[in-house]
mmCIF file of N, CA, C and O in Angstrom:
data_model
loop_
_atom_site.group_PDB
_atom_site.id
_atom_site.type_symbol
_atom_site.label_atom_id
_atom_site.label_comp_id
_atom_site.label_asym_id
_atom_site.label_seq_id
_atom_site.Cartn_x
_atom_site.Cartn_y
_atom_site.Cartn_z
ATOM 1 N N MET A 9 21.127 10.334 40.229
ATOM 2 C CA MET A 9 19.707 10.232 39.951
ATOM 3 C C MET A 9 18.903 10.266 41.246
ATOM 4 O O MET A 9 17.883 10.908 41.326
ATOM 5 N N ALA A 10 19.422 9.519 42.248
ATOM 6 C CA ALA A 10 18.727 9.490 43.527
ATOM 7 C C ALA A 10 18.682 10.874 44.151
ATOM 8 O O ALA A 10 17.690 11.252 44.771
ATOM 9 N N ALA A 11 19.781 11.642 43.970
ATOM 10 C CA ALA A 11 19.819 12.997 44.530
ATOM 11 C C ALA A 11 18.757 13.861 43.870
ATOM 12 O O ALA A 11 18.098 14.668 44.522
ATOM 13 N N PHE A 12 18.587 13.684 42.571
ATOM 14 C CA PHE A 12 17.589 14.464 41.845
ATOM 15 C C PHE A 12 16.189 14.127 42.351
ATOM 16 O O PHE A 12 15.376 15.002 42.602
ATOM 17 N N ILE A 13 15.933 12.820 42.519
ATOM 18 C CA ILE A 13 14.611 12.400 42.995
ATOM 19 C C ILE A 13 14.378 12.902 44.412
ATOM 20 O O ILE A 13 13.301 13.384 44.730
ATOM 21 N N SER A 14 15.416 12.795 45.254
ATOM 22 C CA SER A 14 15.216 13.238 46.628
ATOM 23 C C SER A 14 14.998 14.738 46.693
ATOM 24 O O SER A 14 14.199 15.220 47.477
ATOM 25 N N ARG A 15 15.701 15.499 45.817
ATOM 26 C CA ARG A 15 15.461 16.945 45.779
ATOM 27 C C ARG A 15 14.034 17.234 45.336
ATOM 28 O O ARG A 15 13.374 18.110 45.861
ATOM 29 N N GLY A 16 13.550 16.459 44.358
ATOM 30 C CA GLY A 16 12.178 16.640 43.908
ATOM 31 C C GLY A 16 11.190 16.308 44.998
ATOM 32 O O GLY A 16 10.183 16.975 45.178
ATOM 33 N N ALA A 17 11.502 15.263 45.756
ATOM 34 C CA ALA A 17 10.613 14.874 46.844
ATOM 35 C C ALA A 17 10.593 15.939 47.926
ATOM 36 O O ALA A 17 9.543 16.246 48.486
ATOM 37 N N GLU A 18 11.755 16.506 48.221
ATOM 38 C CA GLU A 18 11.816 17.560 49.239
ATOM 39 C C GLU A 18 11.038 18.783 48.798
ATOM 40 O O GLU A 18 10.358 19.424 49.596
ATOM 41 N N SER A 19 11.136 19.085 47.499
ATOM 42 C CA SER A 19 10.409 20.254 47.024
ATOM 43 C C SER A 19 8.902 20.030 47.064
ATOM 44 O O SER A 19 8.129 20.963 47.186
ATOM 45 N N LEU A 20 8.478 18.757 46.948
ATOM 46 C CA LEU A 20 7.060 18.454 47.063
ATOM 47 C C LEU A 20 6.619 18.412 48.522
ATOM 48 O O LEU A 20 5.436 18.350 48.806
ATOM 49 N N GLY A 21 7.616 18.451 49.392
ATOM 50 C CA GLY A 21 7.272 18.445 50.808
ATOM 51 C C GLY A 21 7.050 17.052 51.348
ATOM 52 O O GLY A 21 6.389 16.894 52.364
ATOM 53 N N GLY A 22 7.578 16.020 50.699
ATOM 54 C CA GLY A 22 7.377 14.660 51.185
ATOM 55 C C GLY A 22 8.631 13.845 51.006
ATOM 56 O O GLY A 22 9.714 14.364 50.748
ATOM 57 N N THR A 23 8.475 12.553 51.121
ATOM 58 C CA THR A 23 9.587 11.632 50.979
ATOM 59 C C THR A 23 9.682 11.163 49.532
ATOM 60 O O THR A 23 8.848 11.493 48.688
ATOM 61 N N VAL A 24 10.741 10.375 49.284
ATOM 62 C CA VAL A 24 10.928 9.826 47.934
ATOM 63 C C VAL A 24 9.741 8.956 47.555
ATOM 64 O O VAL A 24 9.268 8.983 46.413
ATOM 65 N N GLU A 25 9.217 8.201 48.495
ATOM 66 C CA GLU A 25 8.070 7.329 48.203
ATOM 67 C C GLU A 25 6.848 8.155 47.807
ATOM 68 O O GLU A 25 6.117 7.794 46.891
ATOM 69 N N ASN A 26 6.643 9.264 48.474
ATOM 70 C CA ASN A 26 5.508 10.129 48.129
ATOM 71 C C ASN A 26 5.687 10.728 46.742
ATOM 72 O O ASN A 26 4.739 10.824 45.967
ATOM 73 N N ALA A 27 6.939 11.124 46.435
ATOM 74 C CA ALA A 27 7.205 11.697 45.115
ATOM 75 C C ALA A 27 6.984 10.656 44.027
ATOM 76 O O ALA A 27 6.399 10.940 42.982
ATOM 77 N N THR A 28 7.444 9.427 44.283
ATOM 78 C CA THR A 28 7.247 8.349 43.313
ATOM 79 C C THR A 28 5.764 8.093 43.102
ATOM 80 O O THR A 28 5.307 7.935 41.963
ATOM 81 N N PHE A 29 5.019 8.074 44.187
ATOM 82 C CA PHE A 29 3.575 7.866 44.082
ATOM 83 C C PHE A 29 2.925 8.997 43.287
ATOM 84 O O PHE A 29 2.065 8.751 42.445
ATOM 85 N N GLU A 30 3.352 10.224 43.542
ATOM 86 C CA GLU A 30 2.807 11.374 42.811
ATOM 87 C C GLU A 30 3.110 11.263 41.321
ATOM 88 O O GLU A 30 2.253 11.521 40.472
ATOM 89 N N ILE A 31 4.339 10.874 41.009
ATOM 90 C CA ILE A 31 4.730 10.745 39.592
ATOM 91 C C ILE A 31 3.915 9.644 38.929
ATOM 92 O O ILE A 31 3.379 9.818 37.830
ATOM 93 N N LEU A 32 3.816 8.483 39.582
ATOM 94 C CA LEU A 32 3.055 7.378 39.007
ATOM 95 C C LEU A 32 1.584 7.714 38.865
ATOM 96 O O LEU A 32 0.941 7.332 37.878
ATOM 97 N N THR A 33 1.040 8.435 39.812
ATOM 98 C CA THR A 33 -0.356 8.853 39.717
ATOM 99 C C THR A 33 -0.539 9.805 38.538
ATOM 100 O O THR A 33 -1.540 9.743 37.821
ATOM 101 N N GLY A 34 0.451 10.658 38.328
ATOM 102 C CA GLY A 34 0.361 11.619 37.228
ATOM 103 C C GLY A 34 0.420 10.975 35.856
ATOM 104 O O GLY A 34 -0.188 11.461 34.905
ATOM 105 N N ILE A 35 1.167 9.860 35.744
ATOM 106 C CA ILE A 35 1.307 9.227 34.424
ATOM 107 C C ILE A 35 0.363 8.048 34.248
ATOM 108 O O ILE A 35 0.385 7.389 33.232
ATOM 109 N N GLN A 36 -0.440 7.783 35.235
ATOM 110 C CA GLN A 36 -1.376 6.666 35.159
ATOM 111 C C GLN A 36 -2.396 6.918 34.054
ATOM 112 O O GLN A 36 -2.921 8.011 33.909
ATOM 113 N N VAL A 37 -2.649 5.901 33.272
ATOM 114 C CA VAL A 37 -3.600 5.998 32.172
ATOM 115 C C VAL A 37 -4.885 5.294 32.585
ATOM 116 O O VAL A 37 -4.858 4.190 33.115
ATOM 117 N N SER A 38 -5.977 5.934 32.318
ATOM 118 C CA SER A 38 -7.253 5.322 32.675
ATOM 119 C C SER A 38 -7.635 4.276 31.631
ATOM 120 O O SER A 38 -7.227 4.360 30.470
ATOM 121 N N PRO A 39 -8.417 3.278 32.006
ATOM 122 C CA PRO A 39 -8.872 2.267 31.042
ATOM 123 C C PRO A 39 -9.633 2.882 29.870
ATOM 124 O O PRO A 39 -9.549 2.396 28.753
ATOM 125 N N ALA A 40 -10.350 3.960 30.113
ATOM 126 C CA ALA A 40 -11.084 4.613 29.021
ATOM 127 C C ALA A 40 -10.122 5.172 27.990
ATOM 128 O O ALA A 40 -10.372 5.103 26.777
ATOM 129 N N GLN A 41 -8.985 5.712 28.445
ATOM 130 C CA GLN A 41 -7.997 6.238 27.504
ATOM 131 C C GLN A 41 -7.372 5.116 26.690
ATOM 132 O O GLN A 41 -7.132 5.271 25.494
ATOM 133 N N VAL A 42 -7.115 3.986 27.330
ATOM 134 C CA VAL A 42 -6.556 2.837 26.616
ATOM 135 C C VAL A 42 -7.542 2.349 25.561
ATOM 136 O O VAL A 42 -7.168 2.087 24.417
ATOM 137 N N LEU A 43 -8.818 2.253 25.934
ATOM 138 C CA LEU A 43 -9.834 1.807 24.972
ATOM 139 C C LEU A 43 -9.968 2.796 23.825
ATOM 140 O O LEU A 43 -10.156 2.400 22.670
ATOM 141 N N ALA A 44 -9.857 4.070 24.123
ATOM 142 C CA ALA A 44 -9.939 5.081 23.064
ATOM 143 C C ALA A 44 -8.773 4.920 22.099
ATOM 144 O O ALA A 44 -8.951 5.034 20.879
ATOM 145 N N CYS A 45 -7.588 4.636 22.633
ATOM 146 C CA CYS A 45 -6.432 4.405 21.759
ATOM 147 C C CYS A 45 -6.649 3.182 20.883
ATOM 148 O O CYS A 45 -6.326 3.198 19.693
ATOM 149 N N PHE A 46 -7.201 2.115 21.467
ATOM 150 C CA PHE A 46 -7.469 0.912 20.678
ATOM 151 C C PHE A 46 -8.533 1.179 19.621
ATOM 152 O O PHE A 46 -8.453 0.660 18.510
ATOM 153 N N ASP A 47 -9.533 1.980 19.947
ATOM 154 C CA ASP A 47 -10.559 2.321 18.963
ATOM 155 C C ASP A 47 -9.947 3.091 17.793
ATOM 156 O O ASP A 47 -10.268 2.829 16.637
ATOM 157 N N LYS A 48 -9.074 4.050 18.109
ATOM 158 C CA LYS A 48 -8.411 4.802 17.044
ATOM 159 C C LYS A 48 -7.543 3.882 16.192
ATOM 160 O O LYS A 48 -7.538 3.978 14.961
ATOM 161 N N LEU A 49 -6.832 2.975 16.853
ATOM 162 C CA LEU A 49 -5.985 2.027 16.132
ATOM 163 C C LEU A 49 -6.827 1.129 15.239
ATOM 164 O O LEU A 49 -6.466 0.870 14.088
ATOM 165 N N GLU A 50 -7.955 0.669 15.758
ATOM 166 C CA GLU A 50 -8.836 -0.189 14.971
ATOM 167 C C GLU A 50 -9.388 0.555 13.755
ATOM 168 O O GLU A 50 -9.454 0.003 12.659
ATOM 169 N N THR A 51 -9.734 1.809 13.939
ATOM 170 C CA THR A 51 -10.231 2.618 12.827
ATOM 171 C C THR A 51 -9.150 2.788 11.768
ATOM 172 O O THR A 51 -9.405 2.625 10.571
ATOM 173 N N ARG A 52 -7.936 3.093 12.221
ATOM 174 C CA ARG A 52 -6.836 3.276 11.272
ATOM 175 C C ARG A 52 -6.509 1.986 10.542
ATOM 176 O O ARG A 52 -6.225 1.987 9.346
ATOM 177 N N MET A 53 -6.562 0.855 11.251
ATOM 178 C CA MET A 53 -6.302 -0.432 10.610
ATOM 179 C C MET A 53 -7.395 -0.744 9.592
ATOM 180 O O MET A 53 -7.116 -1.284 8.523
ATOM 181 N N GLY A 54 -8.641 -0.409 9.919
ATOM 182 C CA GLY A 54 -9.729 -0.615 8.963
ATOM 183 C C GLY A 54 -9.519 0.219 7.710
ATOM 184 O O GLY A 54 -9.715 -0.267 6.593
ATOM 185 N N ASN A 55 -9.102 1.473 7.891
ATOM 186 C CA ASN A 55 -8.820 2.324 6.735
ATOM 187 C C ASN A 55 -7.667 1.758 5.918
ATOM 188 O O ASN A 55 -7.694 1.767 4.683
ATOM 189 N N PHE A 56 -6.652 1.259 6.610
ATOM 190 C CA PHE A 56 -5.505 0.672 5.926
ATOM 191 C C PHE A 56 -5.923 -0.548 5.114
ATOM 192 O O PHE A 56 -5.513 -0.710 3.961
ATOM 193 N N GLU A 57 -6.758 -1.399 5.716
ATOM 194 C CA GLU A 57 -7.221 -2.589 5.003
ATOM 195 C C GLU A 57 -8.061 -2.208 3.790
ATOM 196 O O GLU A 57 -7.958 -2.848 2.736
ATOM 197 N N MET A 58 -8.875 -1.161 3.909
ATOM 198 C CA MET A 58 -9.668 -0.713 2.766
ATOM 199 C C MET A 58 -8.751 -0.236 1.646
ATOM 200 O O MET A 58 -8.983 -0.535 0.467
ATOM 201 N N ARG A 59 -7.708 0.501 2.007
ATOM 202 C CA ARG A 59 -6.771 0.978 0.988
ATOM 203 C C ARG A 59 -6.042 -0.183 0.332
ATOM 204 O O ARG A 59 -5.829 -0.193 -0.881
ATOM 205 N N MET A 60 -5.664 -1.189 1.122
ATOM 206 C CA MET A 60 -4.985 -2.356 0.566
ATOM 207 C C MET A 60 -5.907 -3.119 -0.381
ATOM 208 O O MET A 60 -5.476 -3.590 -1.435
ATOM 209 N N ASP A 61 -7.177 -3.253 -0.003
ATOM 210 C CA ASP A 61 -8.134 -3.919 -0.879
ATOM 211 C C ASP A 61 -8.263 -3.166 -2.198
ATOM 212 O O ASP A 61 -8.332 -3.769 -3.274
ATOM 213 N N GLY A 62 -8.295 -1.837 -2.119
ATOM 214 C CA GLY A 62 -8.365 -1.030 -3.335
ATOM 215 C C GLY A 62 -7.142 -1.218 -4.211
ATOM 216 O O GLY A 62 -7.249 -1.307 -5.447
ATOM 217 N N LEU A 63 -5.969 -1.296 -3.593
ATOM 218 C CA LEU A 63 -4.745 -1.522 -4.363
ATOM 219 C C LEU A 63 -4.747 -2.898 -5.017
ATOM 220 O O LEU A 63 -4.336 -3.045 -6.170
ATOM 221 N N GLU A 64 -5.203 -3.917 -4.285
ATOM 222 C CA GLU A 64 -5.266 -5.259 -4.855
ATOM 223 C C GLU A 64 -6.234 -5.311 -6.030
ATOM 224 O O GLU A 64 -5.948 -5.940 -7.054
ATOM 225 N N THR A 65 -7.356 -4.640 -5.895
ATOM 226 C CA THR A 65 -8.327 -4.593 -6.995
ATOM 227 C C THR A 65 -7.707 -3.906 -8.206
ATOM 228 O O THR A 65 -7.837 -4.390 -9.334
ATOM 229 N N GLY A 66 -7.025 -2.804 -7.970
ATOM 230 C CA GLY A 66 -6.363 -2.093 -9.064
ATOM 231 C C GLY A 66 -5.294 -2.938 -9.739
ATOM 232 O O GLY A 66 -5.160 -2.931 -10.971
ATOM 233 N N MET A 67 -4.551 -3.704 -8.947
ATOM 234 C CA MET A 67 -3.517 -4.568 -9.528
ATOM 235 C C MET A 67 -4.135 -5.666 -10.382
ATOM 236 O O MET A 67 -3.612 -5.988 -11.462
ATOM 237 N N ARG A 68 -5.241 -6.253 -9.916
ATOM 238 C CA ARG A 68 -5.921 -7.281 -10.725
ATOM 239 C C ARG A 68 -6.400 -6.690 -12.043
ATOM 240 O O ARG A 68 -6.250 -7.303 -13.102
ATOM 241 N N GLU A 69 -6.970 -5.486 -11.976
ATOM 242 C CA GLU A 69 -7.441 -4.837 -13.209
ATOM 243 C C GLU A 69 -6.276 -4.548 -14.141
ATOM 244 O O GLU A 69 -6.383 -4.746 -15.364
ATOM 245 N N ASP A 70 -5.160 -4.088 -13.591
ATOM 246 C CA ASP A 70 -3.989 -3.799 -14.420
ATOM 247 C C ASP A 70 -3.456 -5.066 -15.084
ATOM 248 O O ASP A 70 -3.081 -5.054 -16.260
ATOM 249 N N ARG A 71 -3.420 -6.176 -14.327
ATOM 250 C CA ARG A 71 -2.954 -7.438 -14.919
ATOM 251 C C ARG A 71 -3.873 -7.885 -16.044
ATOM 252 O O ARG A 71 -3.419 -8.329 -17.099
ATOM 253 N N ARG A 72 -5.185 -7.748 -15.814
ATOM 254 C CA ARG A 72 -6.152 -8.137 -16.852
ATOM 255 C C ARG A 72 -5.995 -7.259 -18.092
ATOM 256 O O ARG A 72 -6.004 -7.740 -19.222
ATOM 257 N N ASN A 73 -5.833 -5.951 -17.875
ATOM 258 C CA ASN A 73 -5.657 -5.036 -18.999
ATOM 259 C C ASN A 73 -4.361 -5.325 -19.758
ATOM 260 O O ASN A 73 -4.330 -5.268 -20.986
ATOM 261 N N ALA A 74 -3.291 -5.639 -19.028
ATOM 262 C CA ALA A 74 -2.014 -5.957 -19.681
ATOM 263 C C ALA A 74 -2.144 -7.224 -20.519
ATOM 264 O O ALA A 74 -1.623 -7.300 -21.643
ATOM 265 N N ALA A 75 -2.855 -8.230 -19.988
ATOM 266 C CA ALA A 75 -3.058 -9.460 -20.752
ATOM 267 C C ALA A 75 -3.884 -9.183 -22.006
ATOM 268 O O ALA A 75 -3.578 -9.697 -23.090
ATOM 269 N N GLY A 76 -4.904 -8.349 -21.885
ATOM 270 C CA GLY A 76 -5.710 -7.990 -23.059
ATOM 271 C C GLY A 76 -4.898 -7.236 -24.090
ATOM 272 O O GLY A 76 -5.034 -7.476 -25.308
ATOM 273 N N MET A 77 -4.042 -6.334 -23.634
ATOM 274 C CA MET A 77 -3.198 -5.597 -24.578
ATOM 275 C C MET A 77 -2.221 -6.534 -25.279
ATOM 276 O O MET A 77 -1.958 -6.391 -26.478
ATOM 277 N N LEU A 78 -1.695 -7.526 -24.559
ATOM 278 C CA LEU A 78 -0.783 -8.487 -25.173
ATOM 279 C C LEU A 78 -1.483 -9.286 -26.270
ATOM 280 O O LEU A 78 -0.930 -9.486 -27.363
ATOM 281 N N VAL A 79 -2.726 -9.705 -25.998
ATOM 282 C CA VAL A 79 -3.504 -10.440 -27.006
ATOM 283 C C VAL A 79 -3.733 -9.551 -28.227
ATOM 284 O O VAL A 79 -3.575 -9.997 -29.377
ATOM 285 N N MET A 80 -4.091 -8.273 -27.979
ATOM 286 C CA MET A 80 -4.317 -7.361 -29.104
ATOM 287 C C MET A 80 -3.031 -7.127 -29.900
ATOM 288 O O MET A 80 -3.060 -7.045 -31.140
ATOM 289 N N MET A 81 -1.894 -7.039 -29.214
ATOM 290 C CA MET A 81 -0.623 -6.829 -29.912
ATOM 291 C C MET A 81 -0.288 -8.032 -30.795
ATOM 292 O O MET A 81 0.137 -7.871 -31.948
ATOM 293 N N PHE A 82 -0.500 -9.259 -30.280
ATOM 294 C CA PHE A 82 -0.244 -10.447 -31.091
ATOM 295 C C PHE A 82 -1.178 -10.494 -32.292
ATOM 296 O O PHE A 82 -0.766 -10.839 -33.415
ATOM 297 N N ALA A 83 -2.445 -10.140 -32.093
ATOM 298 C CA ALA A 83 -3.403 -10.143 -33.205
ATOM 299 C C ALA A 83 -3.010 -9.109 -34.254
ATOM 300 O O ALA A 83 -3.057 -9.379 -35.467
ATOM 301 N N THR A 84 -2.605 -7.936 -33.800
ATOM 302 C CA THR A 84 -2.189 -6.887 -34.731
ATOM 303 C C THR A 84 -0.947 -7.307 -35.501
ATOM 304 O O THR A 84 -0.850 -7.101 -36.727
ATOM 305 N N ALA A 85 0.022 -7.899 -34.793
ATOM 306 C CA ALA A 85 1.242 -8.353 -35.461
ATOM 307 C C ALA A 85 0.926 -9.452 -36.470
ATOM 308 O O ALA A 85 1.486 -9.475 -37.581
ATOM 309 N N GLY A 86 0.020 -10.357 -36.114
ATOM 310 C CA GLY A 86 -0.367 -11.421 -37.049
ATOM 311 C C GLY A 86 -1.068 -10.852 -38.271
ATOM 312 O O GLY A 86 -0.803 -11.277 -39.412
ATOM 313 N N ASP A 87 -1.958 -9.890 -38.066
ATOM 314 C CA ASP A 87 -2.653 -9.248 -39.185
ATOM 315 C C ASP A 87 -1.663 -8.508 -40.080
ATOM 316 O O ASP A 87 -1.735 -8.603 -41.313
ATOM 317 N N PHE A 88 -0.729 -7.810 -39.467
ATOM 318 C CA PHE A 88 0.287 -7.078 -40.238
ATOM 319 C C PHE A 88 1.131 -8.055 -41.056
ATOM 320 O O PHE A 88 1.404 -7.823 -42.240
ATOM 321 N N ASP A 89 1.523 -9.172 -40.431
ATOM 322 C CA ASP A 89 2.327 -10.177 -41.136
ATOM 323 C C ASP A 89 1.554 -10.751 -42.320
ATOM 324 O O ASP A 89 2.112 -10.943 -43.414
ATOM 325 N N ALA A 90 0.265 -10.989 -42.128
ATOM 326 C CA ALA A 90 -0.552 -11.525 -43.224
ATOM 327 C C ALA A 90 -0.652 -10.520 -44.370
ATOM 328 O O ALA A 90 -0.544 -10.888 -45.552
ATOM 329 N N ARG A 91 -0.820 -9.257 -44.058
ATOM 330 C CA ARG A 91 -0.916 -8.235 -45.113
ATOM 331 C C ARG A 91 0.401 -8.063 -45.852
ATOM 332 O O ARG A 91 0.428 -7.913 -47.073
ATOM 333 N N VAL A 92 1.508 -8.100 -45.107
ATOM 334 C CA VAL A 92 2.821 -7.975 -45.754
ATOM 335 C C VAL A 92 3.060 -9.183 -46.658
ATOM 336 O O VAL A 92 3.564 -9.042 -47.786
ATOM 337 N N SER A 93 2.677 -10.370 -46.203
ATOM 338 C CA SER A 93 2.833 -11.577 -47.028
ATOM 339 C C SER A 93 2.008 -11.461 -48.305
ATOM 340 O O SER A 93 2.457 -11.852 -49.396
ATOM 341 N N GLU A 94 0.814 -10.911 -48.172
ATOM 342 C CA GLU A 94 -0.054 -10.731 -49.349
ATOM 343 C C GLU A 94 0.586 -9.760 -50.348
ATOM 344 O O GLU A 94 0.592 -10.012 -51.564
ATOM 345 N N VAL A 95 1.143 -8.679 -49.875
ATOM 346 C CA VAL A 95 1.809 -7.708 -50.751
ATOM 347 C C VAL A 95 3.030 -8.345 -51.406
ATOM 348 O O VAL A 95 3.275 -8.161 -52.609
ATOM 349 N N GLU A 96 3.784 -9.134 -50.639
ATOM 350 C CA GLU A 96 4.966 -9.807 -51.207
ATOM 351 C C GLU A 96 4.568 -10.775 -52.314
ATOM 352 O O GLU A 96 5.249 -10.885 -53.344
ATOM 353 N N GLU A 97 3.448 -11.483 -52.103
ATOM 354 C CA GLU A 97 2.967 -12.412 -53.134
ATOM 355 C C GLU A 97 2.573 -11.647 -54.395
ATOM 356 O O GLU A 97 2.875 -12.079 -55.520
ATOM 357 N N ARG A 98 1.904 -10.513 -54.254
ATOM 358 C CA ARG A 98 1.527 -9.713 -55.421
ATOM 359 C C ARG A 98 2.759 -9.186 -56.155
ATOM 360 O O ARG A 98 2.795 -9.175 -57.389
ATOM 361 N N VAL A 99 3.740 -8.741 -55.369
ATOM 362 C CA VAL A 99 4.967 -8.222 -55.998
ATOM 363 C C VAL A 99 5.652 -9.346 -56.750
ATOM 364 O O VAL A 99 6.137 -9.169 -57.881
ATOM 365 N N ALA A 100 5.710 -10.546 -56.140
ATOM 366 C CA ALA A 100 6.338 -11.682 -56.797
ATOM 367 C C ALA A 100 5.585 -12.054 -58.068
ATOM 368 O O ALA A 100 6.210 -12.377 -59.104
ATOM 369 N N ALA A 101 4.258 -11.979 -58.044
ATOM 370 C CA ALA A 101 3.470 -12.271 -59.233
ATOM 371 C C ALA A 101 3.709 -11.247 -60.325
ATOM 372 O O ALA A 101 3.831 -11.587 -61.507
ATOM 373 N N LEU A 102 3.799 -9.976 -59.927
ATOM 374 C CA LEU A 102 4.069 -8.931 -60.931
ATOM 375 C C LEU A 102 5.475 -9.085 -61.516
ATOM 376 O O LEU A 102 5.686 -8.858 -62.710
ATOM 377 N N GLU A 103 6.436 -9.427 -60.668
ATOM 378 C CA GLU A 103 7.787 -9.618 -61.152
ATOM 379 C C GLU A 103 7.856 -10.818 -62.105
ATOM 380 O O GLU A 103 8.620 -10.831 -63.056
ATOM 381 N N GLY A 104 7.046 -11.834 -61.857
ATOM 382 C CA GLY A 104 7.023 -13.018 -62.708
ATOM 383 C C GLY A 104 6.438 -12.701 -64.088
ATOM 384 O O GLY A 104 6.838 -13.254 -65.102
ATOM 385 N N ARG A 105 5.514 -11.768 -64.168
ATOM 386 C CA ARG A 105 4.902 -11.392 -65.433
ATOM 387 C C ARG A 105 5.884 -10.602 -66.303
ATOM 388 O O ARG A 105 5.906 -10.749 -67.503
ATOM 389 N N THR A 106 6.594 -9.723 -65.634
ATOM 390 C CA THR A 106 7.462 -8.832 -66.396
ATOM 391 C C THR A 106 8.815 -9.478 -66.671
ATOM 392 O O THR A 106 9.523 -9.020 -67.556
ATOM 393 N N GLY A 107 9.190 -10.461 -65.906
ATOM 394 C CA GLY A 107 10.520 -11.029 -66.048
ATOM 395 C C GLY A 107 10.562 -12.112 -67.000
ATOM 396 O O GLY A 107 10.856 -12.370 -68.059
#
């Protein structure tokens, strides 16, 4: 690795220290770039939070709708049971007349 760095430094016309400085200068990030990255991250996190809020709202609505459907199913089953009982009573009354 050192041989590679020293060859790179020689090709740049300087020492290993100069090459290291050149490399570090080249990869140095300015504070404005860091802030821009944080701004993008903050925007994406805000979008993510909005999507999560939408999902939570949808889940609450789904739970409420499921509970309402369950109540309607019980009411329908109770109504059906009452009607079947009424028909059974009529059949029993008719059977009692003829028997």
